[in-house]
mmCIF file of N, CA, C and O in Angstrom:
data_model
loop_
_atom_site.group_PDB
_atom_site.id
_atom_site.type_symbol
_atom_site.label_atom_id
_atom_site.label_comp_id
_atom_site.label_asym_id
_atom_site.label_seq_id
_atom_site.Cartn_x
_atom_site.Cartn_y
_atom_site.Cartn_z
ATOM 1 N N UNK A 166 13.842 -8.503 -12.724
ATOM 2 C CA UNK A 166 13.239 -8.169 -14.008
ATOM 3 C C UNK A 166 14.201 -7.294 -14.821
ATOM 4 O O UNK A 166 14.309 -7.462 -16.030
ATOM 5 N N UNK A 167 14.880 -6.409 -14.137
ATOM 6 C CA UNK A 167 15.843 -5.551 -14.843
ATOM 7 C C UNK A 167 16.939 -6.408 -15.486
ATOM 8 O O UNK A 167 17.274 -6.224 -16.662
ATOM 9 N N UNK A 168 17.498 -7.347 -14.719
ATOM 10 C CA UNK A 168 18.565 -8.200 -15.259
ATOM 11 C C UNK A 168 18.023 -9.092 -16.378
ATOM 12 O O UNK A 168 18.703 -9.294 -17.385
ATOM 13 N N UNK A 169 16.816 -9.592 -16.223
ATOM 14 C CA UNK A 169 16.204 -10.419 -17.271
ATOM 15 C C UNK A 169 16.064 -9.621 -18.568
ATOM 16 O O UNK A 169 16.337 -10.149 -19.655
ATOM 17 N N UNK A 170 15.675 -8.365 -18.469
ATOM 18 C CA UNK A 170 15.537 -7.548 -19.679
ATOM 19 C C UNK A 170 16.891 -7.316 -20.340
ATOM 20 O O UNK A 170 16.999 -7.354 -21.575
ATOM 21 N N UNK A 171 17.929 -7.109 -19.540
ATOM 22 C CA UNK A 171 19.275 -6.939 -20.099
ATOM 23 C C UNK A 171 19.720 -8.198 -20.835
ATOM 24 O O UNK A 171 20.276 -8.124 -21.933
ATOM 25 N N UNK A 172 19.480 -9.351 -20.226
ATOM 26 C CA UNK A 172 19.888 -10.623 -20.836
ATOM 27 C C UNK A 172 19.111 -10.875 -22.121
ATOM 28 O O UNK A 172 19.696 -11.292 -23.138
ATOM 29 N N UNK A 173 17.806 -10.621 -22.113
ATOM 30 C CA UNK A 173 17.009 -10.822 -23.331
ATOM 31 C C UNK A 173 17.495 -9.934 -24.469
ATOM 32 O O UNK A 173 17.578 -10.383 -25.620
ATOM 33 N N UNK A 174 17.801 -8.685 -24.158
ATOM 34 C CA UNK A 174 18.330 -7.787 -25.199
ATOM 35 C C UNK A 174 19.657 -8.307 -25.733
ATOM 36 O O UNK A 174 19.901 -8.274 -26.949
ATOM 37 N N UNK A 175 20.519 -8.800 -24.847
ATOM 38 C CA UNK A 175 21.802 -9.359 -25.275
ATOM 39 C C UNK A 175 21.601 -10.577 -26.166
ATOM 40 O O UNK A 175 22.253 -10.710 -27.208
ATOM 41 N N UNK A 176 20.700 -11.469 -25.762
ATOM 42 C CA UNK A 176 20.427 -12.668 -26.566
ATOM 43 C C UNK A 176 19.924 -12.278 -27.953
ATOM 44 O O UNK A 176 20.387 -12.798 -28.966
ATOM 45 N N UNK A 177 18.981 -11.358 -27.988
ATOM 46 C CA UNK A 177 18.436 -10.911 -29.283
ATOM 47 C C UNK A 177 19.540 -10.312 -30.154
ATOM 48 O O UNK A 177 19.642 -10.634 -31.338
ATOM 49 N N UNK A 178 20.381 -9.465 -29.569
ATOM 50 C CA UNK A 178 21.453 -8.842 -30.340
ATOM 51 C C UNK A 178 22.443 -9.870 -30.879
ATOM 52 O O UNK A 178 22.882 -9.778 -32.028
ATOM 53 N N UNK A 179 22.795 -10.853 -30.061
ATOM 54 C CA UNK A 179 23.720 -11.906 -30.500
ATOM 55 C C UNK A 179 23.107 -12.720 -31.639
ATOM 56 O O UNK A 179 23.755 -12.965 -32.660
ATOM 57 N N UNK A 180 21.857 -13.126 -31.465
ATOM 58 C CA UNK A 180 21.210 -13.928 -32.505
ATOM 59 C C UNK A 180 20.994 -13.126 -33.781
ATOM 60 O O UNK A 180 21.138 -13.665 -34.891
ATOM 61 N N UNK A 181 20.671 -11.846 -33.656
ATOM 62 C CA UNK A 181 20.562 -10.986 -34.846
ATOM 63 C C UNK A 181 21.899 -10.900 -35.570
ATOM 64 O O UNK A 181 21.962 -11.032 -36.797
ATOM 65 N N UNK A 182 22.957 -10.679 -34.815
ATOM 66 C CA UNK A 182 24.287 -10.556 -35.403
ATOM 67 C C UNK A 182 24.692 -11.837 -36.136
ATOM 68 O O UNK A 182 25.294 -11.796 -37.200
ATOM 69 N N UNK A 183 24.319 -12.988 -35.562
ATOM 70 C CA UNK A 183 24.651 -14.285 -36.163
ATOM 71 C C UNK A 183 23.603 -14.755 -37.167
ATOM 72 O O UNK A 183 23.701 -15.861 -37.693
ATOM 73 N N UNK A 184 22.615 -13.907 -37.409
ATOM 74 C CA UNK A 184 21.537 -14.191 -38.358
ATOM 75 C C UNK A 184 20.787 -15.481 -38.018
ATOM 76 O O UNK A 184 20.514 -16.308 -38.883
ATOM 77 N N UNK A 185 20.467 -15.619 -36.744
ATOM 78 C CA UNK A 185 19.681 -16.753 -36.256
ATOM 79 C C UNK A 185 18.284 -16.218 -35.916
ATOM 80 O O UNK A 185 18.101 -15.578 -34.876
ATOM 81 N N UNK A 186 17.315 -16.464 -36.773
ATOM 82 C CA UNK A 186 15.979 -15.939 -36.513
ATOM 83 C C UNK A 186 15.238 -16.770 -35.469
ATOM 84 O O UNK A 186 15.506 -17.957 -35.286
ATOM 85 N N UNK A 187 14.330 -16.112 -34.769
ATOM 86 C CA UNK A 187 13.434 -16.829 -33.865
ATOM 87 C C UNK A 187 12.135 -16.037 -33.755
ATOM 88 O O UNK A 187 12.101 -14.837 -33.975
ATOM 89 N N UNK A 188 11.078 -16.750 -33.445
ATOM 90 C CA UNK A 188 9.760 -16.128 -33.335
ATOM 91 C C UNK A 188 9.471 -15.722 -31.890
ATOM 92 O O UNK A 188 8.946 -14.654 -31.625
ATOM 93 N N UNK A 189 9.803 -16.637 -30.962
ATOM 94 C CA UNK A 189 9.529 -16.398 -29.545
ATOM 95 C C UNK A 189 10.556 -17.154 -28.711
ATOM 96 O O UNK A 189 11.236 -18.050 -29.202
ATOM 97 N N UNK A 190 10.618 -16.784 -27.436
ATOM 98 C CA UNK A 190 11.589 -17.399 -26.541
ATOM 99 C C UNK A 190 10.926 -17.689 -25.188
ATOM 100 O O UNK A 190 10.074 -16.934 -24.730
ATOM 101 N N UNK A 191 11.301 -18.813 -24.592
ATOM 102 C CA UNK A 191 10.964 -19.124 -23.210
ATOM 103 C C UNK A 191 12.225 -18.839 -22.407
ATOM 104 O O UNK A 191 13.332 -19.144 -22.848
ATOM 105 N N UNK A 192 12.067 -18.270 -21.221
ATOM 106 C CA UNK A 192 13.227 -17.788 -20.482
ATOM 107 C C UNK A 192 12.965 -17.887 -18.983
ATOM 108 O O UNK A 192 11.877 -17.548 -18.518
ATOM 109 N N UNK A 193 13.953 -18.376 -18.250
ATOM 110 C CA UNK A 193 13.878 -18.425 -16.787
ATOM 111 C C UNK A 193 15.190 -17.884 -16.232
ATOM 112 O O UNK A 193 16.263 -18.326 -16.631
ATOM 113 N N UNK A 194 15.092 -16.950 -15.332
ATOM 114 C CA UNK A 194 16.249 -16.429 -14.617
ATOM 115 C C UNK A 194 15.992 -16.699 -13.137
ATOM 116 O O UNK A 194 15.043 -16.167 -12.558
ATOM 117 N N UNK A 195 16.814 -17.578 -12.555
ATOM 118 C CA UNK A 195 16.633 -17.973 -11.162
ATOM 119 C C UNK A 195 17.819 -17.532 -10.320
ATOM 120 O O UNK A 195 18.950 -17.508 -10.795
ATOM 121 N N UNK A 196 17.529 -17.273 -9.080
ATOM 122 C CA UNK A 196 18.582 -16.993 -8.110
ATOM 123 C C UNK A 196 19.131 -18.332 -7.625
ATOM 124 O O UNK A 196 18.372 -19.253 -7.336
ATOM 125 N N UNK A 197 20.435 -18.443 -7.570
ATOM 126 C CA UNK A 197 21.066 -19.678 -7.112
ATOM 127 C C UNK A 197 21.606 -19.503 -5.704
ATOM 128 O O UNK A 197 21.932 -18.406 -5.285
ATOM 129 N N UNK A 198 21.700 -20.641 -4.994
ATOM 130 C CA UNK A 198 22.336 -20.628 -3.679
ATOM 131 C C UNK A 198 23.837 -20.490 -3.903
ATOM 132 O O UNK A 198 24.415 -21.209 -4.715
ATOM 133 N N UNK A 199 24.453 -19.593 -3.214
ATOM 134 C CA UNK A 199 25.886 -19.361 -3.396
ATOM 135 C C UNK A 199 26.731 -20.544 -2.949
ATOM 136 O O UNK A 199 27.758 -20.836 -3.545
ATOM 137 N N UNK A 200 26.285 -21.255 -1.899
ATOM 138 C CA UNK A 200 27.122 -22.318 -1.336
ATOM 139 C C UNK A 200 27.291 -23.515 -2.260
ATOM 140 O O UNK A 200 28.329 -24.165 -2.265
ATOM 141 N N UNK A 201 26.284 -23.839 -3.079
ATOM 142 C CA UNK A 201 26.427 -25.017 -3.937
ATOM 143 C C UNK A 201 25.972 -24.782 -5.378
ATOM 144 O O UNK A 201 25.921 -25.697 -6.177
ATOM 145 N N UNK A 202 25.618 -23.557 -5.703
ATOM 146 C CA UNK A 202 25.215 -23.170 -7.047
ATOM 147 C C UNK A 202 24.056 -24.001 -7.601
ATOM 148 O O UNK A 202 23.970 -24.254 -8.791
ATOM 149 N N UNK A 203 23.150 -24.392 -6.730
ATOM 150 C CA UNK A 203 21.944 -25.095 -7.149
ATOM 151 C C UNK A 203 20.773 -24.128 -7.070
ATOM 152 O O UNK A 203 20.830 -23.135 -6.346
ATOM 153 N N UNK A 204 19.687 -24.410 -7.816
ATOM 154 C CA UNK A 204 18.532 -23.509 -7.745
ATOM 155 C C UNK A 204 18.048 -23.325 -6.315
ATOM 156 O O UNK A 204 18.042 -24.258 -5.525
ATOM 157 N N UNK A 205 17.678 -22.116 -6.007
ATOM 158 C CA UNK A 205 17.192 -21.776 -4.681
ATOM 159 C C UNK A 205 15.665 -21.694 -4.744
ATOM 160 O O UNK A 205 15.121 -20.737 -5.283
ATOM 161 N N UNK A 206 14.967 -22.704 -4.205
ATOM 162 C CA UNK A 206 13.505 -22.699 -4.303
ATOM 163 C C UNK A 206 12.856 -21.515 -3.594
ATOM 164 O O UNK A 206 11.734 -21.148 -3.902
ATOM 165 N N UNK A 207 13.576 -20.905 -2.685
ATOM 166 C CA UNK A 207 13.042 -19.743 -1.972
ATOM 167 C C UNK A 207 13.538 -18.423 -2.560
ATOM 168 O O UNK A 207 13.196 -17.364 -2.060
ATOM 169 N N UNK A 208 14.341 -18.517 -3.607
ATOM 170 C CA UNK A 208 14.894 -17.311 -4.218
ATOM 171 C C UNK A 208 13.959 -16.734 -5.265
ATOM 172 O O UNK A 208 12.972 -17.335 -5.665
ATOM 173 N N UNK A 209 14.298 -15.553 -5.686
ATOM 174 C CA UNK A 209 13.507 -14.898 -6.718
ATOM 175 C C UNK A 209 13.751 -15.551 -8.067
ATOM 176 O O UNK A 209 14.825 -16.067 -8.334
ATOM 177 N N UNK A 210 12.732 -15.505 -8.928
ATOM 178 C CA UNK A 210 12.857 -16.036 -10.273
ATOM 179 C C UNK A 210 11.950 -15.234 -11.206
ATOM 180 O O UNK A 210 10.909 -14.733 -10.790
ATOM 181 N N UNK A 211 12.387 -15.123 -12.447
ATOM 182 C CA UNK A 211 11.578 -14.522 -13.500
ATOM 183 C C UNK A 211 11.371 -15.601 -14.542
ATOM 184 O O UNK A 211 12.340 -16.164 -15.062
ATOM 185 N N UNK A 212 10.098 -15.909 -14.814
ATOM 186 C CA UNK A 212 9.769 -16.930 -15.810
ATOM 187 C C UNK A 212 8.846 -16.321 -16.850
ATOM 188 O O UNK A 212 7.799 -15.763 -16.503
ATOM 189 N N UNK A 213 9.242 -16.439 -18.110
ATOM 190 C CA UNK A 213 8.382 -15.977 -19.203
ATOM 191 C C UNK A 213 8.298 -17.076 -20.247
ATOM 192 O O UNK A 213 9.201 -17.905 -20.370
ATOM 193 N N UNK A 214 7.190 -17.081 -20.964
ATOM 194 C CA UNK A 214 6.977 -18.115 -21.967
ATOM 195 C C UNK A 214 6.408 -17.479 -23.229
ATOM 196 O O UNK A 214 5.576 -16.568 -23.156
ATOM 197 N N UNK A 215 6.875 -17.968 -24.366
ATOM 198 C CA UNK A 215 6.410 -17.496 -25.673
ATOM 199 C C UNK A 215 6.506 -15.968 -25.782
ATOM 200 O O UNK A 215 5.601 -15.306 -26.258
ATOM 201 N N UNK A 216 7.636 -15.434 -25.326
ATOM 202 C CA UNK A 216 7.891 -13.998 -25.405
ATOM 203 C C UNK A 216 8.348 -13.691 -26.824
ATOM 204 O O UNK A 216 9.364 -14.197 -27.288
ATOM 205 N N UNK A 217 7.585 -12.894 -27.519
ATOM 206 C CA UNK A 217 7.817 -12.669 -28.944
ATOM 207 C C UNK A 217 9.089 -11.878 -29.223
ATOM 208 O O UNK A 217 9.432 -10.936 -28.495
ATOM 209 N N UNK A 218 9.749 -12.256 -30.296
ATOM 210 C CA UNK A 218 10.923 -11.526 -30.790
ATOM 211 C C UNK A 218 10.578 -10.049 -30.940
ATOM 212 O O UNK A 218 11.351 -9.168 -30.547
ATOM 213 N N UNK A 219 9.421 -9.789 -31.507
ATOM 214 C CA UNK A 219 9.018 -8.409 -31.779
ATOM 215 C C UNK A 219 8.795 -7.593 -30.508
ATOM 216 O O UNK A 219 8.724 -6.361 -30.565
ATOM 217 N N UNK A 220 8.690 -8.251 -29.360
ATOM 218 C CA UNK A 220 8.507 -7.552 -28.090
ATOM 219 C C UNK A 220 9.820 -7.299 -27.348
ATOM 220 O O UNK A 220 9.809 -6.734 -26.261
ATOM 221 N N UNK A 221 10.931 -7.717 -27.937
ATOM 222 C CA UNK A 221 12.225 -7.523 -27.280
ATOM 223 C C UNK A 221 12.894 -6.264 -27.830
ATOM 224 O O UNK A 221 13.595 -6.283 -28.838
ATOM 225 N N UNK A 222 12.589 -5.163 -27.177
ATOM 226 C CA UNK A 222 13.219 -3.867 -27.452
ATOM 227 C C UNK A 222 13.174 -3.070 -26.151
ATOM 228 O O UNK A 222 12.368 -3.350 -25.262
ATOM 229 N N UNK A 223 14.058 -2.102 -26.013
ATOM 230 C CA UNK A 223 14.291 -1.453 -24.720
ATOM 231 C C UNK A 223 13.070 -0.776 -24.104
ATOM 232 O O UNK A 223 12.803 -0.956 -22.920
ATOM 233 N N UNK A 224 12.347 -0.006 -24.874
ATOM 234 C CA UNK A 224 11.260 0.786 -24.313
ATOM 235 C C UNK A 224 10.204 -0.096 -23.635
ATOM 236 O O UNK A 224 9.588 -0.953 -24.269
ATOM 237 N N UNK A 225 10.032 0.086 -22.337
ATOM 238 C CA UNK A 225 9.033 -0.622 -21.528
ATOM 239 C C UNK A 225 9.208 -2.146 -21.523
ATOM 240 O O UNK A 225 8.253 -2.885 -21.262
ATOM 241 N N UNK A 226 10.416 -2.631 -21.787
ATOM 242 C CA UNK A 226 10.657 -4.073 -21.815
ATOM 243 C C UNK A 226 10.376 -4.707 -20.461
ATOM 244 O O UNK A 226 9.757 -5.775 -20.389
ATOM 245 N N UNK A 227 10.784 -4.071 -19.388
ATOM 246 C CA UNK A 227 10.545 -4.637 -18.059
ATOM 247 C C UNK A 227 9.046 -4.827 -17.809
ATOM 248 O O UNK A 227 8.634 -5.834 -17.222
ATOM 249 N N UNK A 228 8.239 -3.884 -18.246
ATOM 250 C CA UNK A 228 6.784 -3.992 -18.078
ATOM 251 C C UNK A 228 6.235 -5.184 -18.865
ATOM 252 O O UNK A 228 5.416 -5.941 -18.354
ATOM 253 N N UNK A 229 6.697 -5.367 -20.090
ATOM 254 C CA UNK A 229 6.227 -6.508 -20.900
ATOM 255 C C UNK A 229 6.653 -7.830 -20.264
ATOM 256 O O UNK A 229 5.895 -8.806 -20.280
ATOM 257 N N UNK A 230 7.841 -7.865 -19.697
ATOM 258 C CA UNK A 230 8.304 -9.081 -19.017
ATOM 259 C C UNK A 230 7.415 -9.370 -17.811
ATOM 260 O O UNK A 230 6.983 -10.516 -17.614
ATOM 261 N N UNK A 231 7.112 -8.356 -17.009
ATOM 262 C CA UNK A 231 6.269 -8.563 -15.830
ATOM 263 C C UNK A 231 4.868 -9.035 -16.225
ATOM 264 O O UNK A 231 4.290 -9.903 -15.565
ATOM 265 N N UNK A 232 4.333 -8.484 -17.301
ATOM 266 C CA UNK A 232 3.004 -8.895 -17.762
ATOM 267 C C UNK A 232 3.020 -10.353 -18.222
ATOM 268 O O UNK A 232 2.126 -11.126 -17.879
ATOM 269 N N UNK A 233 4.036 -10.732 -18.989
ATOM 270 C CA UNK A 233 4.150 -12.110 -19.456
ATOM 271 C C UNK A 233 4.315 -13.059 -18.277
ATOM 272 O O UNK A 233 3.672 -14.118 -18.226
ATOM 273 N N UNK A 234 5.142 -12.683 -17.325
ATOM 274 C CA UNK A 234 5.373 -13.519 -16.143
ATOM 275 C C UNK A 234 4.094 -13.690 -15.341
ATOM 276 O O UNK A 234 3.814 -14.780 -14.830
ATOM 277 N N UNK A 235 3.284 -12.654 -15.234
ATOM 278 C CA UNK A 235 2.028 -12.732 -14.490
ATOM 279 C C UNK A 235 1.044 -13.670 -15.182
ATOM 280 O O UNK A 235 0.368 -14.472 -14.522
ATOM 281 N N UNK A 236 0.983 -13.608 -16.503
ATOM 282 C CA UNK A 236 0.108 -14.506 -17.261
ATOM 283 C C UNK A 236 0.567 -15.952 -17.082
ATOM 284 O O UNK A 236 -0.252 -16.848 -16.859
ATOM 285 N N UNK A 237 1.865 -16.182 -17.141
ATOM 286 C CA UNK A 237 2.389 -17.534 -16.968
ATOM 287 C C UNK A 237 2.121 -18.057 -15.561
ATOM 288 O O UNK A 237 1.719 -19.202 -15.385
ATOM 289 N N UNK A 238 2.298 -17.211 -14.559
ATOM 290 C CA UNK A 238 2.039 -17.621 -13.181
ATOM 291 C C UNK A 238 0.566 -17.974 -12.990
ATOM 292 O O UNK A 238 0.230 -18.966 -12.340
ATOM 293 N N UNK A 239 -0.329 -17.187 -13.580
ATOM 294 C CA UNK A 239 -1.765 -17.480 -13.494
ATOM 295 C C UNK A 239 -2.082 -18.810 -14.165
ATOM 296 O O UNK A 239 -2.888 -19.597 -13.661
ATOM 297 N N UNK A 240 -1.439 -19.075 -15.297
ATOM 298 C CA UNK A 240 -1.635 -20.345 -15.995
ATOM 299 C C UNK A 240 -1.198 -21.517 -15.114
ATOM 300 O O UNK A 240 -1.911 -22.516 -15.001
ATOM 301 N N UNK A 241 -0.031 -21.401 -14.495
ATOM 302 C CA UNK A 241 0.456 -22.467 -13.615
ATOM 303 C C UNK A 241 -0.508 -22.697 -12.447
ATOM 304 O O UNK A 241 -0.784 -23.836 -12.074
ATOM 305 N N UNK A 242 -1.020 -21.630 -11.865
ATOM 306 C CA UNK A 242 -1.966 -21.762 -10.759
ATOM 307 C C UNK A 242 -3.245 -22.457 -11.220
ATOM 308 O O UNK A 242 -3.802 -23.295 -10.504
ATOM 309 N N UNK A 243 -3.707 -22.114 -12.409
ATOM 310 C CA UNK A 243 -4.905 -22.747 -12.970
ATOM 311 C C UNK A 243 -4.679 -24.242 -13.178
ATOM 312 O O UNK A 243 -5.538 -25.062 -12.843
ATOM 313 N N UNK A 244 -3.520 -24.595 -13.718
ATOM 314 C CA UNK A 244 -3.210 -26.003 -13.945
ATOM 315 C C UNK A 244 -3.083 -26.756 -12.622
ATOM 316 O O UNK A 244 -3.533 -27.904 -12.507
ATOM 317 N N UNK A 245 -2.477 -26.140 -11.619
ATOM 318 C CA UNK A 245 -2.364 -26.764 -10.296
ATOM 319 C C UNK A 245 -3.745 -27.001 -9.693
ATOM 320 O O UNK A 245 -4.000 -28.041 -9.080
ATOM 321 N N UNK A 246 -4.654 -26.036 -9.858
ATOM 322 C CA UNK A 246 -6.003 -26.171 -9.324
ATOM 323 C C UNK A 246 -6.737 -27.333 -10.010
ATOM 324 O O UNK A 246 -7.457 -28.077 -9.352
ATOM 325 N N UNK A 247 -6.523 -27.496 -11.307
ATOM 326 C CA UNK A 247 -7.149 -28.602 -12.031
ATOM 327 C C UNK A 247 -6.639 -29.948 -11.508
ATOM 328 O O UNK A 247 -7.408 -30.898 -11.389
ATOM 329 N N UNK A 248 -5.363 -30.008 -11.200
ATOM 330 C CA UNK A 248 -4.793 -31.249 -10.664
ATOM 331 C C UNK A 248 -5.399 -31.589 -9.308
ATOM 332 O O UNK A 248 -5.596 -32.763 -8.989
ATOM 333 N N UNK A 249 -5.660 -30.573 -8.516
ATOM 334 C CA UNK A 249 -6.218 -30.791 -7.171
ATOM 335 C C UNK A 249 -7.640 -31.332 -7.244
ATOM 336 O O UNK A 249 -8.087 -32.028 -6.346
ATOM 337 N N UNK A 250 -8.357 -31.012 -8.323
ATOM 338 C CA UNK A 250 -9.741 -31.466 -8.470
ATOM 339 C C UNK A 250 -9.827 -32.926 -8.871
ATOM 340 O O UNK A 250 -10.861 -33.566 -8.698
ATOM 341 N N UNK A 251 -8.763 -33.462 -9.406
ATOM 342 C CA UNK A 251 -8.782 -34.850 -9.886
ATOM 343 C C UNK A 251 -8.595 -35.832 -8.782
ATOM 344 O O UNK A 251 -8.141 -35.730 -7.773
#
């Protein structure tokens, strides 16, 4: 989460500098397997969706990322449960 917050701040700063506006961002930071640089299904990952531009600032950013990730994870679980009922 710490690294994800650093990357989001960097992305926002770059896009601001280049005058590229955005409303929200979807973002995934995954741990890769070192041996072949492919996604590691057992590794840690941070997934956020529709994270608002206005929420990307240093103060408590990690907390906002964790909250967004928890909401997204709950959504995925809900969708998986619906699939199981069909």
